[in-house]
Amino acid sequence: MSKISLVLLLCAPAMAAVTGTVVNRTTAQPQAGATVGLYSFGQDGLDLVDQAKSDDRGRFTINREIQQGPHMIRSTLDAVTTT
């Protein structure tokens, strides 16, 4: 079972895109093909803002303007989710 984590997350405090790299914690190598979701905290729980797949170097970009405030990133690969 692979463990993955986000090593780099860049997000300005105002409206901005989110970029990062997904790394497999078992192999310490970039992880291709992970689904990365950006969530905001709504009144009824988490709301999916947008999602992207990591490329062959583990990089992802969510090109959606996001509102200022707390957000959460989740990455999923082969039914294993890391928050």
mmCIF file with all atom_site columns, C-alpha atoms in Angstrom, residues 2-7 22-29 31 82-83:
data_model
loop_
_atom_site.group_PDB
_atom_site.id
_atom_site.type_symbol
_atom_site.label_atom_id
_atom_site.label_alt_id
_atom_site.label_comp_id
_atom_site.label_asym_id
_atom_site.label_entity_id
_atom_site.label_seq_id
_atom_site.pdbx_PDB_ins_code
_atom_site.Cartn_x
_atom_site.Cartn_y
_atom_site.Cartn_z
_atom_site.occupancy
_atom_site.B_iso_or_equiv
_atom_site.pdbx_formal_charge
_atom_site.auth_seq_id
_atom_site.auth_comp_id
_atom_site.auth_asym_id
_atom_site.auth_atom_id
_atom_site.pdbx_PDB_model_num
ATOM 1  C CA . SER A 1 2  ? 1.499  3.328  -1.054 1.00 0.00 ? 2  SER A CA 1
ATOM 2  C CA . LYS A 1 3  ? 1.580  6.320  1.211  1.00 0.00 ? 3  LYS A CA 1
ATOM 3  C CA . ILE A 1 4  ? 1.572  9.665  -0.521 1.00 0.00 ? 4  ILE A CA 1
ATOM 4  C CA . SER A 1 5  ? 1.973  13.180 0.779  1.00 0.00 ? 5  SER A CA 1
ATOM 5  C CA . LEU A 1 6  ? 2.122  16.704 -0.504 1.00 0.00 ? 6  LEU A CA 1
ATOM 6  C CA . VAL A 1 7  ? 5.557  18.230 -0.141 1.00 0.00 ? 7  VAL A CA 1
ATOM 7  C CA . VAL A 1 22 ? 2.710  14.686 -4.685 1.00 0.00 ? 22 VAL A CA 1
ATOM 8  C CA . VAL A 1 23 ? 5.448  12.426 -3.287 1.00 0.00 ? 23 VAL A CA 1
ATOM 9  C CA . ASN A 1 24 ? 5.118  8.727  -2.501 1.00 0.00 ? 24 ASN A CA 1
ATOM 10 C CA . ARG A 1 25 ? 6.288  8.466  1.126  1.00 0.00 ? 25 ARG A CA 1
ATOM 11 C CA . THR A 1 26 ? 7.247  4.809  0.688  1.00 0.00 ? 26 THR A CA 1
ATOM 12 C CA . THR A 1 27 ? 9.628  5.427  -2.217 1.00 0.00 ? 27 THR A CA 1
ATOM 13 C CA . ALA A 1 28 ? 10.332 9.155  -1.634 1.00 0.00 ? 28 ALA A CA 1
ATOM 14 C CA . GLN A 1 29 ? 9.732  9.659  -5.386 1.00 0.00 ? 29 GLN A CA 1
ATOM 15 C CA . GLN A 1 31 ? 3.885  10.186 -7.619 1.00 0.00 ? 31 GLN A CA 1
ATOM 16 C CA . THR A 1 82 ? -4.000 11.402 2.361  1.00 0.00 ? 82 THR A CA 1
ATOM 17 C CA . THR A 1 83 ? -5.184 14.668 3.874  1.00 0.00 ? 83 THR A CA 1
#
